[in-house]
Coordinates of C-alpha atoms and ligand atoms in Angstrom, one line a residue:
Chain H
X1 CA -30.8 4.7 -33.6
X2 CA -27.7 6.8 -34.3
X3 CA -27.5 8.2 -30.8
X4 CA -27.0 4.7 -29.3
X5 CA -23.4 4.5 -28.2
X6 CA -23.3 0.9 -26.9
X7 CA -25.8 -1.9 -27.1
X8 CA -25.5 -5.5 -26.1
X9 CA -27.8 -8.3 -27.2
X10 CA -28.0 -11.6 -25.3
X11 CA -24.5 -11.0 -23.9
X12 CA -23.5 -14.1 -22.1
X13 CA -20.4 -15.3 -20.2
X14 CA -20.0 -18.7 -18.6
X15 CA -16.9 -19.7 -16.6
X16 CA -17.2 -23.4 -16.9
X17 CA -20.4 -24.2 -14.9
X18 CA -20.7 -20.7 -13.5
X19 CA -23.2 -18.6 -15.5
X20 CA -21.8 -15.2 -14.5
X21 CA -23.7 -13.3 -17.2
X22 CA -26.8 -14.5 -18.9
X23 CA -28.5 -12.9 -21.9
X24 CA -27.8 -9.2 -21.0
X25 CA -29.6 -6.7 -23.2
X26 CA -28.3 -3.3 -22.5
X27 CA -28.0 0.1 -24.2
X28 CA -26.7 3.5 -23.5
X29 CA -27.2 6.7 -25.5
X30 CA -25.1 9.7 -26.1
X31 CA -25.2 12.1 -23.1
X32 CA -26.6 9.5 -20.9
X33 CA -25.3 8.3 -17.5
X34 CA -26.4 4.8 -16.6
X35 CA -25.8 3.2 -13.3
X36 CA -25.4 -0.6 -12.9
X37 CA -26.3 -1.8 -9.5
X38 CA -26.5 -5.3 -7.9
X39 CA -25.2 -7.4 -5.1
X40 CA -21.7 -8.7 -4.9
X41 CA -21.2 -11.4 -7.5
X42 CA -24.2 -10.3 -9.6
X43 CA -22.1 -10.1 -12.7
X44 CA -21.5 -6.4 -13.0
X45 CA -17.7 -6.6 -13.5
X46 CA -18.2 -9.6 -15.7
X47 CA -20.4 -7.5 -18.0
X48 CA -17.6 -4.8 -18.1
X49 CA -14.9 -7.4 -18.9
X50 CA -16.9 -8.7 -21.9
X51 CA -17.4 -5.2 -23.4
X52 CA -13.8 -4.2 -23.0
X53 CA -12.5 -7.6 -24.3
X54 CA -10.5 -8.3 -21.2
X55 CA -12.3 -11.7 -21.6
X56 CA -14.0 -13.2 -24.7
X57 CA -17.7 -13.6 -24.3
X58 CA -19.4 -17.0 -24.5
X59 CA -22.1 -15.6 -26.8
X60 CA -24.1 -12.5 -27.7
X61 CA -23.6 -9.4 -29.8
X62 CA -22.1 -6.0 -29.0
X63 CA -22.7 -2.8 -31.0
X64 CA -20.4 0.1 -30.4
X65 CA -20.5 3.4 -32.1
X66 CA -22.8 2.1 -34.9
X67 CA -20.8 -1.1 -35.6
X68 CA -21.1 -4.7 -34.6
X69 CA -17.8 -5.1 -32.8
X70 CA -15.6 -8.1 -31.7
X71 CA -12.6 -6.6 -30.0
X72 CA -9.7 -9.0 -29.9
X73 CA -8.1 -7.4 -26.9
X74 CA -8.4 -4.5 -24.5
X75 CA -6.2 -2.3 -26.7
X76 CA -8.8 -2.5 -29.5
X77 CA -11.6 -1.5 -27.2
X78 CA -9.5 1.3 -25.9
X79 CA -8.6 2.5 -29.4
X80 CA -12.2 2.4 -30.4
X81 CA -12.9 4.8 -27.6
X82 CA -14.0 2.9 -24.5
X83 CA -12.1 4.1 -21.4
X84 CA -12.5 2.0 -18.3
X85 CA -11.7 2.2 -14.6
X86 CA -11.5 -1.5 -13.7
X87 CA -12.5 -2.6 -10.3
X88 CA -8.9 -3.9 -9.7
X89 CA -7.7 -0.5 -11.2
X90 CA -5.3 -2.2 -13.6
X91 CA -2.2 -0.2 -12.4
X92 CA 1.4 -1.4 -12.6
X93 CA 2.7 -1.3 -9.0
X94 CA 6.3 -0.6 -9.8
X95 CA 5.7 2.2 -12.2
X96 CA 5.0 5.9 -11.3
X97 CA 2.0 8.0 -12.1
X98 CA 2.9 9.2 -15.7
X99 CA 4.0 5.7 -16.6
X100 CA 0.7 4.3 -15.5
X101 CA -1.4 7.1 -17.1
X102 CA 0.2 6.4 -20.4
X103 CA 0.6 2.7 -20.1
X104 CA -0.1 1.0 -23.4
X105 CA -0.1 4.3 -25.4
X106 CA 3.1 6.0 -24.4
X107 CA 4.0 9.3 -26.0
X108 CA 7.1 8.8 -28.1
X109 CA 9.8 11.1 -29.5
X110 CA 10.3 9.0 -32.6
X111 CA 8.9 5.8 -33.8
X112 CA 11.1 2.7 -34.0
X113 CA 8.5 0.0 -33.6
X114 CA 8.7 -1.6 -30.1
X115 CA 11.9 0.4 -29.5
X116 CA 10.3 3.8 -30.0
X117 CA 11.9 6.4 -27.7
X118 CA 9.7 7.5 -24.9
X119 CA 9.0 11.2 -24.4
X120 CA 9.1 11.4 -20.6
X121 CA 8.9 15.2 -20.6
X122 CA 5.7 15.4 -22.6
X123 CA 4.1 12.6 -20.6
X124 CA 5.0 14.3 -17.3
X125 CA 3.6 17.6 -18.5
X126 CA 0.4 15.9 -19.8
X127 CA 0.0 14.1 -16.5
X128 CA 0.2 17.2 -14.4
X129 CA -2.3 18.9 -16.7
X130 CA -4.6 15.9 -16.6
X131 CA -4.5 15.7 -12.8
X132 CA -5.2 19.4 -12.6
X133 CA -8.1 19.2 -15.0
X134 CA -9.7 16.4 -13.0
X135 CA -8.9 18.0 -9.6
X136 CA -6.9 14.9 -8.5
X137 CA -4.2 15.7 -6.0
X138 CA -1.2 13.4 -5.9
X139 CA 1.7 14.7 -3.8
X140 CA 4.5 13.3 -6.0
X141 CA 3.8 11.9 -9.4
X142 CA 7.3 10.3 -9.5
X143 CA 6.2 8.0 -6.6
X144 CA 5.5 4.4 -7.6
X145 CA 2.0 3.1 -7.3
X146 CA 3.0 0.6 -4.6
X147 CA 3.8 3.4 -2.3
X148 CA 0.4 5.0 -2.6
X149 CA -2.8 4.8 -0.5
X150 CA -5.8 3.0 -1.9
X151 CA -7.5 6.3 -2.5
X152 CA -4.6 7.7 -4.4
X153 CA -4.4 4.6 -6.6
X154 CA -8.0 5.0 -7.4
X155 CA -7.5 8.7 -8.3
X156 CA -4.7 7.7 -10.7
X157 CA -6.9 5.2 -12.4
X158 CA -9.7 7.7 -12.7
X159 CA -7.4 10.4 -14.0
X160 CA -6.2 8.0 -16.6
X161 CA -9.7 7.6 -18.1
X162 CA -10.6 11.2 -17.8
X163 CA -7.4 12.4 -19.5
X164 CA -7.9 10.7 -22.8
X165 CA -10.5 11.4 -25.5
X166 CA -13.2 8.8 -25.5
X167 CA -16.7 7.9 -26.7
X168 CA -17.7 5.9 -23.6
X169 CA -16.5 5.9 -20.0
X170 CA -17.0 2.9 -17.8
X171 CA -16.2 3.1 -14.1
X172 CA -16.4 0.0 -11.9
X173 CA -16.9 1.1 -8.3
X174 CA -14.6 4.1 -8.7
X175 CA -15.2 5.5 -5.2
X176 CA -15.2 2.2 -3.3
X177 CA -12.0 3.0 -1.3
X178 CA -12.3 6.8 -1.1
X179 CA -12.8 9.2 1.7
X180 CA -15.5 11.8 1.8
X181 CA -13.5 14.5 0.2
X182 CA -12.0 12.3 -2.5
X183 CA -15.5 10.8 -3.3
X184 CA -16.8 14.3 -3.9
X185 CA -13.8 14.9 -6.2
X186 CA -14.6 11.9 -8.3
X187 CA -18.3 12.8 -8.4
X188 CA -17.2 16.2 -9.6
X189 CA -15.3 14.5 -12.4
X190 CA -18.4 12.5 -13.3
X191 CA -20.6 15.6 -13.3
X192 CA -18.1 17.3 -15.6
X193 CA -18.0 14.4 -18.0
X194 CA -21.8 14.3 -18.1
X195 CA -22.1 18.0 -18.7
X196 CA -19.8 17.5 -21.7
X197 CA -22.2 15.0 -23.1
X198 CA -19.9 12.0 -22.5
X199 CA -21.8 8.8 -21.9
X200 CA -20.9 7.1 -18.6
X201 CA -21.6 3.7 -17.2
X202 CA -21.2 3.9 -13.4
X203 CA -21.1 0.7 -11.3
X204 CA -21.7 1.6 -7.7
X205 CA -23.2 0.4 -4.5
X206 CA -23.7 4.0 -3.4
X207 CA -27.4 4.9 -3.8
X208 CA -27.0 8.6 -3.1
X209 CA -24.3 8.9 -5.7
X210 CA -26.2 7.0 -8.3
X211 CA -29.4 9.0 -7.8
X212 CA -27.3 12.3 -8.0
X213 CA -25.4 11.5 -11.1
X214 CA -27.3 8.9 -13.2
X215 CA -30.3 9.2 -15.5
X216 CA -31.1 5.5 -15.5
X217 CA -30.4 2.5 -13.3
X218 CA -30.0 -1.1 -14.5
X219 CA -30.1 -3.8 -11.9
X220 CA -28.2 -7.1 -12.1
X221 CA -29.1 -10.1 -10.1
X222 CA -27.4 -13.5 -10.4
X223 CA -26.0 -12.8 -13.8
X224 CA -29.2 -11.4 -15.3
X225 CA -30.6 -7.9 -15.8
X226 CA -33.8 -7.7 -13.7
X227 CA -34.7 -4.1 -14.0
X228 CA -34.2 -1.0 -16.2
X229 CA -35.4 2.0 -14.3
X230 CA -35.6 5.7 -15.2
X231 CA -34.5 7.8 -12.2
X232 CA -37.8 9.8 -12.3
X233 CA -39.8 6.6 -11.9
X234 CA -38.0 5.1 -9.0
X235 CA -36.5 5.7 -5.6
X236 CA -33.9 4.1 -3.4
X237 CA -36.3 1.6 -1.7
X238 CA -37.6 0.5 -5.1
X239 CA -34.1 -0.1 -6.4
X240 CA -33.2 -2.1 -3.3
X241 CA -36.2 -4.3 -3.8
X242 CA -35.0 -5.2 -7.3
X243 CA -31.4 -5.8 -6.1
X244 CA -32.5 -8.2 -3.3
X245 CA -35.1 -10.0 -5.5
X246 CA -38.2 -8.8 -3.8
X247 CA -39.3 -7.4 -7.1
X248 CA -38.6 -8.2 -10.7
X249 CA -39.8 -6.1 -13.7
X250 CA -42.4 -7.7 -15.9
X251 CA -40.3 -7.7 -19.1
X252 CA -37.5 -9.5 -17.2
X253 CA -39.9 -12.0 -15.5
X254 CA -38.3 -14.9 -17.2
X255 CA -35.0 -14.0 -15.5
X256 CA -33.7 -14.6 -12.0
Chain L
X1 CA 12.9 25.7 4.4
X2 CA 12.0 22.5 2.7
X3 CA 9.8 22.5 -0.4
X4 CA 6.6 20.7 0.6
X5 CA 3.5 19.9 -1.3
X6 CA 0.2 19.2 0.4
X7 CA -1.3 15.9 -0.5
X8 CA -4.5 14.1 0.1
X9 CA -5.5 13.9 3.7
X10 CA -3.2 16.8 4.6
X11 CA 0.0 14.7 4.5
X12 CA 3.1 16.6 3.4
X13 CA 5.7 15.4 1.1
X14 CA 9.3 16.5 1.0
X15 CA 10.0 16.7 -2.8
X16 CA 13.7 17.1 -2.2
X17 CA 14.0 13.8 -0.5
X18 CA 14.4 10.9 -2.9
X19 CA 14.6 7.2 -2.3
X20 CA 18.1 5.9 -2.7
X21 CA 18.5 3.8 -5.9
X22 CA 18.8 0.1 -5.1
X23 CA 21.9 -0.1 -7.3
X24 CA 23.7 1.9 -4.6
X25 CA 23.3 -1.0 -2.2
X26 CA 24.8 -3.4 -4.7
X27 CA 27.7 -1.0 -5.4
X28 CA 28.4 -0.8 -1.6
X29 CA 28.3 -4.6 -1.4
X30 CA 30.9 -4.7 -4.2
X31 CA 33.2 -2.3 -2.4
X32 CA 32.7 -4.2 0.9
X33 CA 33.6 -7.5 -0.7
X34 CA 36.7 -6.1 -2.3
X35 CA 37.7 -4.6 1.1
X36 CA 37.3 -8.0 2.7
X37 CA 39.5 -9.7 0.2
X38 CA 42.0 -6.9 0.6
X39 CA 42.2 -7.4 4.4
X40 CA 42.3 -11.2 4.2
X41 CA 45.0 -10.9 1.5
X42 CA 47.1 -8.6 3.7
X43 CA 46.7 -10.9 6.7
X44 CA 47.1 -14.4 5.1
X45 CA 48.9 -13.9 1.8
X46 CA 51.0 -10.8 2.7
X47 CA 49.9 -9.4 -0.7
X48 CA 47.3 -6.9 -1.9
X49 CA 44.2 -7.9 -3.7
X50 CA 43.4 -4.6 -5.3
X51 CA 46.6 -2.6 -5.4
X52 CA 49.8 -3.0 -7.3
X53 CA 52.7 -4.2 -5.1
X54 CA 55.3 -4.8 -7.7
X55 CA 58.0 -2.3 -8.5
X56 CA 58.4 -3.7 -12.0
X57 CA 54.9 -2.5 -13.0
X58 CA 53.6 1.1 -12.9
X59 CA 50.2 2.1 -11.6
X60 CA 48.3 2.2 -8.3
X61 CA 46.0 -0.8 -9.0
X62 CA 46.7 -4.4 -9.9
X63 CA 45.5 -3.9 -13.4
X64 CA 46.2 -7.5 -14.4
X65 CA 43.8 -8.8 -11.8
X66 CA 41.2 -6.2 -12.6
X67 CA 41.3 -7.2 -16.3
X68 CA 41.0 -10.9 -15.5
X69 CA 38.0 -10.2 -13.2
X70 CA 36.1 -8.3 -15.9
X71 CA 37.1 -10.7 -18.7
X72 CA 36.0 -13.6 -16.7
X73 CA 32.5 -12.3 -16.3
X74 CA 31.9 -10.6 -19.6
X75 CA 30.7 -13.7 -21.5
X76 CA 28.2 -14.9 -18.9
X77 CA 27.5 -11.2 -18.3
X78 CA 26.2 -10.9 -21.9
X79 CA 23.8 -13.8 -21.1
X80 CA 22.9 -12.1 -17.8
X81 CA 21.7 -9.0 -19.6
X82 CA 19.3 -11.1 -21.6
X83 CA 18.2 -12.9 -18.5
X84 CA 17.7 -9.6 -16.7
X85 CA 15.0 -8.4 -19.0
X86 CA 13.4 -11.9 -18.9
X87 CA 13.3 -11.7 -15.1
X88 CA 12.0 -8.1 -15.1
X89 CA 9.2 -9.3 -17.3
X90 CA 8.2 -11.8 -14.6
X91 CA 9.7 -14.8 -16.3
X92 CA 12.9 -17.0 -16.1
X93 CA 15.1 -18.5 -18.7
X94 CA 16.9 -21.8 -17.8
X95 CA 17.9 -22.6 -21.4
X96 CA 20.7 -20.1 -21.9
X97 CA 23.5 -22.4 -21.0
X98 CA 22.4 -25.1 -23.4
X99 CA 21.7 -22.5 -26.1
X100 CA 25.3 -21.5 -25.7
X101 CA 26.4 -25.1 -26.3
X102 CA 24.3 -25.6 -29.4
X103 CA 25.1 -22.2 -30.9
X104 CA 28.8 -22.6 -30.3
X105 CA 28.9 -26.0 -32.1
X106 CA 26.8 -24.8 -35.0
X107 CA 28.4 -21.4 -35.5
X108 CA 31.9 -22.8 -35.1
X109 CA 31.3 -25.3 -37.9
X110 CA 30.6 -22.4 -40.3
X111 CA 33.8 -20.6 -39.1
X112 CA 36.4 -23.2 -39.7
X113 CA 39.7 -22.5 -41.5
X114 CA 40.5 -24.5 -44.7
X115 CA 44.1 -25.0 -43.9
X116 CA 45.7 -25.8 -40.5
X117 CA 49.5 -25.7 -40.1
X118 CA 49.9 -25.7 -43.9
X119 CA 47.7 -28.8 -44.4
X120 CA 44.1 -29.1 -45.5
X121 CA 41.7 -29.1 -42.6
X122 CA 39.9 -32.3 -43.6
X123 CA 38.3 -32.7 -40.2
X124 CA 36.3 -29.5 -40.7
X125 CA 32.6 -30.2 -40.3
X126 CA 31.6 -28.9 -43.8
X127 CA 34.9 -29.8 -45.5
X128 CA 33.4 -32.0 -48.2
X129 CA 30.9 -29.2 -49.0
X130 CA 33.8 -26.8 -49.3
X131 CA 32.3 -24.5 -46.6
X132 CA 35.6 -23.4 -45.1
X133 CA 37.2 -20.0 -44.8
X134 CA 33.7 -18.4 -45.0
X135 CA 33.5 -14.7 -44.3
X136 CA 32.8 -13.8 -40.7
X137 CA 29.2 -12.7 -41.5
X138 CA 28.2 -16.4 -42.1
X139 CA 29.0 -17.9 -38.7
X140 CA 27.8 -14.7 -37.1
X141 CA 24.4 -14.8 -38.7
X142 CA 24.0 -18.5 -38.4
X143 CA 24.9 -18.3 -34.7
X144 CA 22.6 -15.4 -33.9
X145 CA 19.8 -17.2 -35.9
X146 CA 20.2 -20.3 -33.6
X147 CA 19.6 -18.0 -30.6
X148 CA 16.7 -16.3 -32.3
X149 CA 15.0 -19.6 -33.0
X150 CA 15.6 -21.1 -29.6
X151 CA 14.5 -17.9 -27.8
X152 CA 11.6 -17.6 -30.2
X153 CA 10.3 -21.1 -29.4
X154 CA 10.7 -20.3 -25.7
X155 CA 8.7 -17.2 -26.1
X156 CA 5.9 -18.7 -28.3
X157 CA 5.5 -21.6 -25.8
X158 CA 5.3 -19.3 -22.8
X159 CA 3.1 -16.6 -24.5
X160 CA 0.6 -18.8 -26.3
X161 CA 0.3 -22.0 -24.2
X162 CA -0.1 -21.9 -20.5
X163 CA 3.3 -23.6 -19.9
X164 CA 5.1 -21.7 -17.1
X165 CA 8.5 -20.2 -18.2
X166 CA 10.3 -22.5 -15.8
X167 CA 9.0 -25.6 -17.6
X168 CA 9.2 -24.3 -21.2
X169 CA 12.8 -23.1 -20.8
X170 CA 13.7 -26.3 -19.0
X171 CA 12.5 -28.2 -22.0
X172 CA 14.7 -26.0 -24.2
X173 CA 17.6 -26.5 -21.9
X174 CA 17.5 -30.3 -22.4
X175 CA 16.6 -30.1 -26.1
X176 CA 19.4 -27.6 -27.0
X177 CA 22.0 -29.6 -25.2
X178 CA 20.8 -32.6 -27.2
X179 CA 21.4 -30.6 -30.4
X180 CA 24.8 -29.6 -29.2
X181 CA 25.8 -33.2 -28.8
X182 CA 24.1 -34.5 -31.9
X183 CA 25.6 -31.9 -34.2
X184 CA 29.0 -33.6 -34.5
X185 CA 28.1 -36.7 -32.4
X186 CA 30.1 -35.2 -29.6
X187 CA 33.2 -34.3 -31.5
X188 CA 34.7 -30.9 -30.7
X189 CA 34.8 -28.3 -33.5
X190 CA 38.1 -26.4 -33.7
X191 CA 40.4 -24.2 -35.8
X192 CA 38.3 -21.1 -36.6
X193 CA 39.3 -18.5 -39.2
X194 CA 41.3 -15.5 -38.1
X195 CA 38.3 -13.2 -38.4
X196 CA 36.2 -15.4 -36.1
X197 CA 39.0 -15.9 -33.6
X198 CA 39.3 -12.1 -33.3
X199 CA 35.9 -11.8 -31.7
X200 CA 37.1 -13.4 -28.5
X201 CA 40.7 -12.3 -28.5
X202 CA 42.2 -10.1 -25.8
X203 CA 39.7 -7.7 -24.2
X204 CA 37.2 -7.8 -27.1
X205 CA 34.7 -9.8 -25.0
X206 CA 34.7 -7.0 -22.4
X207 CA 34.0 -4.4 -25.1
X208 CA 31.1 -6.5 -26.5
X209 CA 29.7 -7.0 -22.9
X210 CA 30.0 -3.2 -22.3
X211 CA 28.2 -2.5 -25.6
X212 CA 25.4 -4.9 -24.9
X213 CA 25.0 -3.5 -21.4
X214 CA 24.8 0.1 -22.5
X215 CA 22.4 -0.7 -25.3
X216 CA 20.0 -2.6 -23.0
X217 CA 20.4 -0.1 -20.2
X218 CA 19.1 2.5 -22.6
X219 CA 16.5 0.3 -24.1
X220 CA 15.0 -0.6 -20.8
X221 CA 14.9 2.9 -19.5
X222 CA 14.1 5.0 -22.6
X223 CA 12.0 2.8 -24.9
X224 CA 8.4 1.5 -25.0
X225 CA 9.9 -2.0 -25.0
X226 CA 11.5 -1.3 -21.6
X227 CA 8.4 0.3 -20.2
X228 CA 6.2 -2.6 -21.2
X229 CA 8.7 -5.2 -19.9
X230 CA 8.5 -3.6 -16.4
X231 CA 4.7 -3.2 -16.6
X232 CA 4.2 -6.9 -17.5
X233 CA 6.5 -8.0 -14.7
X234 CA 4.8 -5.7 -12.3
X235 CA 1.3 -6.8 -13.1
X236 CA 0.5 -8.9 -16.1
X237 CA -3.3 -8.3 -15.9
X238 CA -2.9 -4.6 -15.5
X239 CA -0.6 -4.5 -18.5
X240 CA -3.1 -6.5 -20.5
X241 CA -6.1 -4.3 -19.4
X242 CA -4.1 -1.2 -20.3
X243 CA -3.8 -2.5 -23.8
X244 CA -0.3 -3.9 -23.9
X245 CA 0.0 -6.8 -26.3
X246 CA 1.5 -9.0 -23.6
X247 CA 1.9 -12.3 -25.6
X248 CA 3.7 -10.5 -28.5
X249 CA 5.9 -8.7 -26.0
X250 CA 6.9 -11.9 -24.2
X251 CA 7.9 -13.5 -27.5
X252 CA 10.2 -10.5 -28.1
X253 CA 11.7 -10.7 -24.6
X254 CA 12.6 -14.4 -24.8
X255 CA 13.8 -14.0 -28.4
X256 CA 16.2 -11.3 -27.4
X257 CA 17.4 -13.4 -24.5
X258 CA 18.1 -16.2 -26.9
X259 CA 20.0 -13.9 -29.3
X260 CA 22.2 -12.6 -26.5
X261 CA 23.0 -16.2 -25.3
X262 CA 24.0 -16.9 -28.9
X263 CA 26.2 -13.9 -29.0
X264 CA 27.9 -15.1 -25.8
X265 CA 28.4 -18.5 -27.5
X266 CA 30.1 -16.9 -30.5
X267 CA 32.4 -14.9 -28.3
X268 CA 33.2 -17.9 -26.0
X269 CA 33.9 -20.3 -28.9
X270 CA 36.1 -17.7 -30.5
X271 CA 38.0 -17.0 -27.3
X272 CA 38.6 -20.8 -26.7
X273 CA 39.3 -21.4 -30.4
X274 CA 37.1 -24.5 -30.1
X275 CA 33.5 -25.5 -29.5
X276 CA 32.5 -28.5 -27.4
X277 CA 29.1 -29.9 -26.8
X278 CA 29.4 -29.4 -23.0
X279 CA 30.0 -25.7 -23.4
X280 CA 27.9 -23.4 -21.2
X281 CA 26.8 -26.0 -18.7
X282 CA 25.4 -24.1 -15.7
X283 CA 25.8 -20.7 -17.3
X284 CA 22.1 -20.1 -17.0
X285 CA 22.4 -20.3 -13.2
X286 CA 25.4 -18.1 -13.1
X287 CA 23.6 -15.5 -15.3
X288 CA 20.5 -15.6 -13.1
X289 CA 22.7 -15.3 -10.0
X290 CA 24.4 -12.2 -11.4
X291 CA 21.0 -10.6 -12.0
X292 CA 19.7 -11.6 -8.6
X293 CA 22.8 -10.4 -6.8
X294 CA 22.4 -7.2 -8.8
X295 CA 19.0 -6.6 -7.3
X296 CA 16.7 -7.9 -10.0
X297 CA 13.6 -9.2 -8.3
X298 CA 12.6 -12.7 -9.2
X299 CA 9.0 -11.5 -8.8
X300 CA 9.4 -9.2 -11.7
X301 CA 9.0 -5.5 -12.3
X302 CA 12.1 -4.4 -10.6
X303 CA 15.8 -4.1 -11.3
X304 CA 18.1 -2.6 -13.9
X305 CA 20.9 -3.5 -16.2
X306 CA 23.3 -1.4 -14.1
X307 CA 22.4 -3.7 -11.2
X308 CA 23.2 -6.8 -13.2
X309 CA 26.6 -5.4 -14.3
X310 CA 27.4 -4.7 -10.7
X311 CA 26.2 -8.2 -9.8
X312 CA 28.5 -9.6 -12.5
X313 CA 31.4 -7.7 -11.0
X314 CA 30.6 -9.0 -7.6
X315 CA 30.6 -12.5 -9.1
X316 CA 34.0 -12.0 -10.7
X317 CA 35.5 -10.5 -7.6
X318 CA 34.5 -13.5 -5.5
X319 CA 35.9 -16.0 -8.0
X320 CA 39.1 -14.0 -8.4
X321 CA 39.3 -13.5 -4.6
X322 CA 39.1 -17.2 -3.9
X323 CA 41.8 -17.9 -6.4
X324 CA 43.9 -15.1 -4.9
X325 CA 43.5 -16.6 -1.4
X326 CA 44.4 -20.0 -2.9
X327 CA 41.1 -21.6 -1.6
X328 CA 39.7 -24.7 -3.1
X329 CA 37.1 -24.5 -5.9
X330 CA 34.7 -26.3 -3.6
X331 CA 34.5 -23.4 -1.3
X332 CA 33.9 -21.1 -4.3
X333 CA 30.8 -23.1 -5.3
X334 CA 29.5 -23.2 -1.7
X335 CA 29.9 -19.5 -1.2
X336 CA 28.3 -18.8 -4.5
X337 CA 25.3 -20.8 -3.4
X338 CA 25.0 -18.9 -0.1
X339 CA 25.3 -15.5 -1.9
X340 CA 22.5 -16.4 -4.4
X341 CA 20.1 -17.5 -1.7
X342 CA 21.1 -14.5 0.4
X343 CA 20.3 -12.2 -2.5
X344 CA 16.9 -13.8 -3.0
X345 CA 16.1 -13.6 0.8
X346 CA 17.0 -9.9 0.7
X347 CA 14.7 -9.3 -2.2
X348 CA 11.8 -11.1 -0.5
X349 CA 12.4 -9.0 2.5
X350 CA 12.4 -5.8 0.4
X351 CA 9.2 -6.9 -1.3
X352 CA 7.4 -7.8 1.9
X353 CA 7.7 -4.2 3.2
X354 CA 5.3 -3.2 0.4
X355 CA 3.0 -6.2 0.1
X356 CA 2.2 -6.7 3.8
X357 CA 0.1 -3.7 3.7
X358 CA -3.3 -3.8 1.9
Ligands
LIG401 N1 -12.6 -16.0 -13.9 C1 -13.7 -16.5 -13.2 N2 -13.9 -17.9 -13.1 C2 -15.0 -18.4 -12.5 N3 -15.9 -17.6 -11.9 C3 -15.8 -16.3 -12.0 C4 -14.7 -15.7 -12.7 N4 -14.9 -14.3 -12.6 C5 -16.0 -14.1 -12.0 N5 -16.6 -15.3 -11.6 C6 -17.9 -15.4 -10.9 O1 -18.8 -14.7 -11.6 C7 -19.8 -14.1 -10.7 C8 -19.9 -12.6 -11.1 O2 -18.7 -12.0 -10.7 P1 -18.5 -10.4 -10.9 O3 -17.1 -10.1 -10.6 O4 -19.0 -10.0 -12.2 O5 -19.4 -9.8 -9.8 P2 -19.8 -8.3 -9.4 O6 -21.2 -8.1 -9.7 O7 -18.8 -7.4 -10.1 O8 -19.5 -8.2 -7.9 P3 -18.9 -7.1 -6.9 O9 -19.9 -6.1 -6.6 O10 -18.4 -7.9 -5.7 O11 -17.7 -6.5 -7.7 C9 -19.3 -14.4 -9.3 O12 -20.0 -15.5 -8.8 C10 -17.8 -14.8 -9.5 O13 -17.5 -15.7 -8.6
LIG402 MG1 -17.3 -6.2 -9.5

């Protein structure tokens, strides 16, 4: 029981009449990399938004790190140790790379409540180290995000999660806008995290990537989990069958 | 040889080349406008706008005019600093002019002298209570508290209900003006104590404006408060997802704007030696104009206190220039309108260069 990092029970989210997420039972253990797959609109990002308290769930329970948790806001989730690359990246366009990397937990020279003095030098140094560690190349970290390419933005968001200590990393389509070389870079980061025993939830449409990195694949369809597959027991074609609805696992037969 | 770094996709980047700060453009506009008035003055008035042409006075510049320009904009400038951080956070504050009115009335009634021209000041608001000749701290704290409450209510409404800032502060604009009129049923409040009158005397308002400007220039650039203000204005959802307590921060931003409006009210009523319920009408628009002229983007996330200070100076130069050219006040208003719209158009154009690409 103790090696379960995150577990959800009947996690449900309704937007008015839209049942975006319905009774999701999910768990991930220490050292595990779990992929979440599913068509557009299947509820994958909704699932992430409930766990990270970007939105408040309609019903259901979330256990994290051995406790029943009810995070009030994303800061609490982050402080508890959940690092997330959101699908929309959650970067502030007018700020530069260090500002974005440390957004919400700035390094300060001395504390004065909200008027604490920023330690620009330390943040800059840590940013350069973080980028180096993750192999992310950004030509000029003083550049504001709005002047960067889609791939560079994605790299900044990924570097942000990989730089901080965490107990669980969630990445929502981290390589969606990346070129071949940059995708390989991100996959390297994922491999590194995995080898360090860091649990990772990877949302991706890229079957090759999922098969290479993840131990388990959870399939979402129309707001419900329809399959939970160990990599050894499945292949690409099989997963696609679950995604499209050609197949549904027995224990989820009530779903979809 | 230039120092280049290889980036993603093989692009190179010249690290020595830096984008020009937007404040530079505003500063150039200021110089240009002064030059225009100088030329027009030489042609039509046979006098200089900027330079000293009198033998009886020493110095290169027309110091009297420069002083008036700065003094004229300092009080609204104090409000504009508060409005600047509101706009950077992606909001707007239309209530500042009315908050000036209400605060001036209330603060002044705690600042009245007990004797006027050797006679008892029986018309003082709190004469019967004996609250006259109070120490300066009393009207000062009462006044700032007025701004704190008004701004706090703005902030709470905006942060915790879904009322847009435009509507919430419009409500405060009307309500605060009502309070200003109700306080003495429309009677002006006059005859402050010497200590209160000193706050607005001579060049003191300029010093207060400068102090506020420096304080907030530093706060916006070097504190967590500033960083979060920019982040929220840049992308509220990103700020929230990154763990910034957006609602709490907004309350703080609007509260500070209210306190600065109250400070302006205190200085203004002190300078005029009287408070009237109509004080500060339209100040909110002048303050917003100073910020916009100074390059603060109405879409949030961009701009600086330095920009607003330059915007305030442009404002002052234009008013002073029109007086210098002996042009009617009507033209002043019209040109002010054109400049404000022009500044917003310029900002839209600057923004579109970024957001067209996706
Ligand atoms: N705020 C909202 N209000 C109403 N409906 C919403 C809201 N957010 C999401 N939805 C709906 O919920 C469903 C699931 O959306 P979600 O973003 O979770 O999909 P997804 O699986 O992440 O898809 P994609 O692969 O395209 O990212 C969609 O039908 C979407 O329209
Ligand atoms: Mg999604």
